[in-house]
Structures are given as structure tokens and as C-alpha cells.
Short mmCIF file of C-alpha atoms in Angstrom, two decimals:
data_model
loop_
_atom_site.label_atom_id
_atom_site.label_comp_id
_atom_site.label_asym_id
_atom_site.label_seq_id
_atom_site.Cartn_x
_atom_site.Cartn_y
_atom_site.Cartn_z
CA UNK A 289 -15.78 -9.83 -11.44
CA UNK A 290 -18.24 -11.07 -8.78
CA UNK A 291 -21.04 -8.30 -7.68
CA UNK A 292 -20.51 -8.95 -3.94
CA UNK A 293 -18.34 -6.59 -1.93
CA UNK A 294 -14.68 -7.48 -1.87
CA UNK A 295 -13.21 -7.38 1.80
CA UNK A 296 -10.47 -5.33 2.50
CA UNK A 297 -8.38 -8.03 3.65
CA UNK A 298 -8.90 -9.67 0.27
CA UNK A 299 -7.68 -6.46 -1.67
CA UNK A 300 -4.36 -5.93 1.04
CA UNK A 301 -3.49 -9.53 -0.28
CA UNK A 302 -3.51 -8.67 -4.17
CA UNK A 303 -0.37 -6.75 -3.95
CA UNK A 304 1.55 -9.37 -2.01
CA UNK A 305 0.48 -11.65 -4.62
CA UNK A 306 1.62 -9.09 -7.52
CA UNK A 307 4.84 -8.93 -5.87
CA UNK A 308 5.95 -12.70 -5.74
CA UNK A 309 4.68 -12.90 -9.40
CA UNK A 310 6.68 -10.24 -10.72
CA UNK A 311 9.97 -11.72 -8.70
CA UNK A 312 9.06 -15.08 -10.68
CA UNK A 313 8.39 -13.46 -14.16
CA UNK A 314 11.79 -12.02 -13.39
CA UNK A 315 13.43 -15.59 -13.02
CA UNK A 316 11.47 -16.43 -16.12
CA UNK A 317 9.20 -18.99 -14.21
CA UNK A 318 5.76 -19.35 -16.23
CA UNK A 319 3.50 -20.85 -14.48
CA UNK A 320 2.67 -21.25 -10.76
CA UNK A 321 0.54 -23.28 -8.62
CA UNK A 322 -1.99 -21.65 -5.43
CA UNK A 323 0.16 -24.54 -3.43
CA UNK A 324 3.56 -22.91 -4.37
CA UNK A 325 2.15 -19.52 -3.66
CA UNK A 326 0.69 -20.29 -0.70
CA UNK A 327 3.88 -21.91 0.77
CA UNK A 328 6.10 -19.00 -0.46
CA UNK A 329 3.78 -16.51 0.91
CA UNK A 330 2.71 -18.39 3.86
CA UNK A 331 -1.15 -18.26 3.17
CA UNK A 332 -3.73 -20.89 2.92
CA UNK A 333 -3.73 -22.38 -1.17
CA UNK A 334 -7.60 -22.26 -0.73
CA UNK A 335 -7.49 -18.83 0.42
CA UNK A 336 -5.36 -17.96 -2.69
CA UNK A 337 -7.68 -19.51 -4.75
CA UNK A 338 -10.58 -18.09 -3.40
CA UNK A 339 -9.34 -14.72 -3.47
CA UNK A 340 -8.23 -14.95 -7.12
CA UNK A 341 -11.73 -16.28 -8.08
CA UNK A 342 -13.68 -13.23 -6.70
CA UNK A 343 -12.25 -11.55 -9.89
CA UNK A 344 -12.32 -14.38 -12.52
CA UNK A 345 -11.23 -17.80 -13.54
CA UNK A 346 -7.67 -17.17 -13.81
CA UNK A 347 -5.74 -20.87 -13.36
CA UNK A 348 -6.23 -24.14 -14.91
CA UNK A 349 -6.66 -27.36 -13.14
CA UNK A 350 -3.20 -29.42 -13.02
CA UNK A 351 -1.72 -26.79 -14.39
CA UNK A 352 -1.82 -23.39 -12.11
CA UNK A 353 -1.74 -19.77 -12.99
CA UNK A 354 0.06 -18.53 -16.05
CA UNK A 355 2.46 -16.01 -14.09
CA UNK A 356 2.50 -13.29 -17.01
CA UNK A 357 -0.90 -13.24 -17.30
CA UNK A 358 -2.03 -13.19 -13.69
CA UNK A 359 0.24 -10.11 -13.38
CA UNK A 360 -1.56 -8.42 -15.76
CA UNK A 361 -4.86 -9.25 -14.63
CA UNK A 362 -4.13 -8.24 -10.94
CA UNK A 363 -2.83 -5.14 -12.33
CA UNK A 364 -5.85 -4.05 -13.84
CA UNK A 365 -7.61 -5.05 -10.86
CA UNK A 366 -5.64 -2.54 -8.78
CA UNK A 367 -5.93 -0.70 -11.70
CA UNK A 368 -1.97 -0.29 -11.84
CA UNK A 369 -2.15 -0.66 -15.44
CA UNK A 370 -3.30 2.96 -15.27
CA UNK A 371 -1.34 6.21 -14.60
CA UNK A 372 -2.40 7.34 -11.07
CA UNK A 373 -0.71 10.46 -10.23
CA UNK A 374 -0.16 11.20 -6.27
CA UNK A 375 0.61 14.49 -4.33
CA UNK A 376 2.82 14.21 -1.19
CA UNK A 377 2.34 16.89 1.63
CA UNK A 378 4.86 17.28 4.19
CA UNK A 379 8.53 17.86 3.17
CA UNK A 380 10.11 16.69 6.14
CA UNK A 381 12.27 13.60 6.42
CA UNK A 382 9.68 10.96 5.92
CA UNK A 383 8.23 13.00 2.81
CA UNK A 384 12.00 13.23 1.23
CA UNK A 385 12.41 9.12 2.00
CA UNK A 386 9.04 8.70 0.34
CA UNK A 387 10.08 10.92 -2.57
CA UNK A 388 13.61 9.19 -2.73
CA UNK A 389 11.71 5.75 -3.10
CA UNK A 390 9.11 7.19 -5.77
CA UNK A 391 12.41 7.99 -8.12
CA UNK A 392 13.18 4.26 -8.44
CA UNK A 393 9.45 2.86 -8.79
CA UNK A 394 8.99 1.42 -12.32
CA UNK A 395 5.03 1.65 -12.34
CA UNK A 396 2.13 4.07 -13.40
CA UNK A 397 1.55 5.24 -9.88
CA UNK A 398 3.90 7.99 -9.15
CA UNK A 399 4.11 11.24 -6.67
CA UNK A 400 4.28 14.12 -9.16
CA UNK A 401 3.55 16.95 -6.62
CA UNK A 402 5.26 17.64 -3.03
CA UNK A 403 3.76 20.60 -0.83
CA UNK A 404 4.63 21.75 2.54
CA UNK A 405 3.19 24.59 4.53
CA UNK A 406 6.55 25.73 6.22
CA UNK A 407 8.12 28.84 4.00
CA UNK A 408 11.73 27.34 4.31
CA UNK A 409 11.00 24.27 2.72
CA UNK A 410 8.86 25.84 -0.48
CA UNK A 411 11.10 25.78 -3.35
CA UNK A 412 13.15 23.15 -2.36
CA UNK A 413 14.15 20.46 -4.99
CA UNK A 414 13.32 16.75 -4.32
CA UNK A 415 14.23 14.31 -6.92
CA UNK A 416 13.15 17.12 -9.72
CA UNK A 417 9.97 17.96 -7.87
CA UNK A 418 10.12 21.62 -6.50
CA UNK A 419 8.18 21.91 -3.19
CA UNK A 420 5.29 23.98 -3.76
CA UNK A 421 3.03 26.36 -1.19
CA UNK A 422 -0.12 24.68 0.03
CA UNK A 423 -1.79 27.52 -2.00
CA UNK A 424 -1.21 25.67 -4.90
CA UNK A 425 -2.69 22.30 -4.00
CA UNK A 426 -6.01 22.54 -5.39
CA UNK A 427 -4.76 23.96 -8.72
CA UNK A 428 -1.83 21.27 -8.93
CA UNK A 429 -4.38 18.62 -8.37
CA UNK A 430 -6.59 19.75 -11.01
CA UNK A 431 -3.71 20.32 -13.79
CA UNK A 432 -2.34 17.12 -13.01
CA UNK A 433 -5.35 14.99 -12.14
CA UNK A 434 -3.87 13.66 -8.94
CA UNK A 435 -6.15 11.10 -7.49
CA UNK A 436 -4.30 10.13 -4.39
CA UNK A 437 -2.74 12.24 -1.47
CA UNK A 438 -0.05 11.23 0.87
CA UNK A 439 0.15 12.89 4.51
CA UNK A 440 3.63 13.06 6.31
CA UNK A 441 2.74 15.90 8.56
CA UNK A 442 2.49 16.21 12.60
CA UNK A 443 -0.49 14.72 13.94
CA UNK A 444 -1.59 18.38 14.96
CA UNK A 445 -1.60 19.07 11.05
CA UNK A 446 -2.93 16.26 9.72
CA UNK A 447 -6.58 16.52 9.66
CA UNK A 448 -6.77 20.19 8.03
CA UNK A 449 -4.20 18.80 5.46
CA UNK A 450 -6.83 16.02 4.91
CA UNK A 451 -9.49 18.85 4.89
CA UNK A 452 -7.66 20.51 1.97
CA UNK A 453 -6.63 17.38 -0.02
CA UNK A 454 -10.73 16.50 0.09
CA UNK A 455 -11.59 19.76 -0.96
CA UNK A 456 -9.07 19.95 -3.80
CA UNK A 457 -10.65 16.72 -5.05
CA UNK A 458 -8.42 13.96 -3.68
CA UNK A 459 -10.08 10.65 -3.76
CA UNK A 460 -8.04 8.70 -1.44
CA UNK A 461 -5.01 9.22 1.25
CA UNK A 462 -2.51 7.36 2.54
CA UNK A 463 -1.71 8.91 6.01
CA UNK A 464 1.54 8.46 7.75
CA UNK A 465 0.64 10.76 10.60
CA UNK A 466 -0.10 8.96 14.26
CA UNK A 467 -3.92 10.36 14.20
CA UNK A 468 -7.10 8.87 13.34
CA UNK A 469 -8.61 11.13 10.29
CA UNK A 470 -12.24 11.90 9.86
CA UNK A 471 -13.55 11.96 6.32
CA UNK A 472 -17.06 11.93 4.10
CA UNK A 473 -17.81 8.14 3.43
CA UNK A 474 -16.62 8.26 -0.10
CA UNK A 475 -13.03 9.35 0.76
CA UNK A 476 -10.87 6.31 1.56
CA UNK A 477 -8.30 6.62 4.16
CA UNK A 478 -5.18 4.21 5.13
CA UNK A 479 -3.36 4.83 7.79
CA UNK A 480 0.48 3.96 8.44
CA UNK A 481 1.39 4.08 11.88
CA UNK A 482 4.86 2.85 12.80
CA UNK A 483 4.28 3.68 16.37
CA UNK A 484 1.18 1.51 16.90
CA UNK A 485 3.45 -1.66 14.90
CA UNK A 486 6.02 -1.07 16.82
CA UNK A 487 4.31 -1.23 20.10
CA UNK A 488 2.22 -4.27 19.28
CA UNK A 489 5.61 -6.24 18.08
CA UNK A 490 7.03 -5.60 21.57
CA UNK A 491 3.98 -7.72 23.25
CA UNK A 492 5.45 -10.59 21.48
CA UNK A 493 9.27 -10.01 22.76
CA UNK A 494 10.21 -13.10 25.26
CA UNK A 495 6.71 -14.55 24.95
CA UNK A 496 7.87 -17.59 23.39
CA UNK A 497 10.43 -17.91 26.51
CA UNK A 498 7.81 -17.32 29.10
CA UNK A 499 5.28 -19.79 27.73
CA UNK A 500 8.68 -22.44 28.09
CA UNK A 501 9.20 -21.43 31.67
CA UNK A 502 5.48 -21.83 32.30
CA UNK A 503 5.09 -25.37 30.76
CA UNK A 504 8.57 -26.30 32.96
CA UNK A 505 7.42 -24.82 35.79
CA UNK A 506 4.22 -27.24 35.83
CA UNK A 507 6.74 -30.20 34.92
CA UNK A 508 8.67 -29.35 37.75
CA UNK A 509 5.53 -29.19 40.18
#
């Protein structure tokens, strides 16, 4: 692997490559070219080759990439060849949904503990996991070697939950609360903001029609 810092954009594309490669493997496709990957994923083949070259020389000229080998290497790069335990805080509707999805994952990254500060939810069972009180967070993180935390609580509670996760030894956080979290530089935080994504999508509605109308008006004039 090159010693230069890998950009976040490159790292975020790796799971996209992995997902499609897994599809190819299921169809028993043994090799794939960067051109084929680019066409399927709507990416520049040169960008794909550059992304993968940051981590090693995986392709063969005139042949492309061995699908099984590239899956193995990307999983290693993303540390998916290791067991990564995850804690989820917030046993509401979204927490339930994520836990249900987790039950069908065939991967080494798993939600192994669920927490909530609302006492009526403590003790509930979600996919064989019992919702625990926040007081047990630090102990459970240490016992299970949990490294990633997921936050699915209201925005006004999110920073406090993040602080507790960090204090317990969590190294990275996936935040679903619609708020910006503050954390030490060594803690990685990714935010999944449904509201922002939906609002940004709304901008593009009817844009094509407006452009067409503008062009027609210019022609009529």
C-alpha cells in the first residue's frame, strides 16, 4: 500500500466495488475489467484503476481483475476479514430496522449490543439482543471488544450519547441523528442524514423541464 494518505472518497468507493464484485461471484464470473466495472457502476475506469492501485497491483493487463482475489483484497483493506463488533444506541423504530437488517448480514461486522436510556425499552428483545441500560455501556464495550457505535437517538441526545461512546472506548461512530457531533480528532464520525439527502434531491425535481422550457423560450424569441 502506498504511504500517501488515502482520500475519504476512495475509501467510500471500495464498498461499492465490493458489492458488485460479490454479485459477480454469485453469478460465477471469474474475471472483470475496469471497463466493465466502470460501465456497471457509472464510474471512470481510470478512476477505478487508480483507486485500486493505491493498495496494490491487483489487475493483469489484457485480462483484468480476478473477482475472488479482488474481493479478498478489498475485504482485507476494509478490515472486513476481521470480526468487528458494533454497539447501537437507540432502540426506536430506526434502531429496530437496523437491528433487523443486521440479523441477515453474512459478514464479520455485527451489532452485538443495543442500548437505550428510556427505561420501558430496557429489557426488550430485538433479534436475540436484549436492550441494555446506558449504565452498562462501558462494561459491555470492553467485554465484547466493541469498536464502532451507531447512534439512532433524537438530535438533542446525540452529543451526550457520542460522549459516552467515546468515553467507553469506541473508535468510530455512525450517526443517524440530524446534528453535527463534536469528537476528538482520533475518533472517526460518519453522519447519515436522511433529511439533508431528501432536501438536496428536491432541488433536482423538474430541473430538466425548466431547462427545456428555457431553451424553447430562446428559440421562440
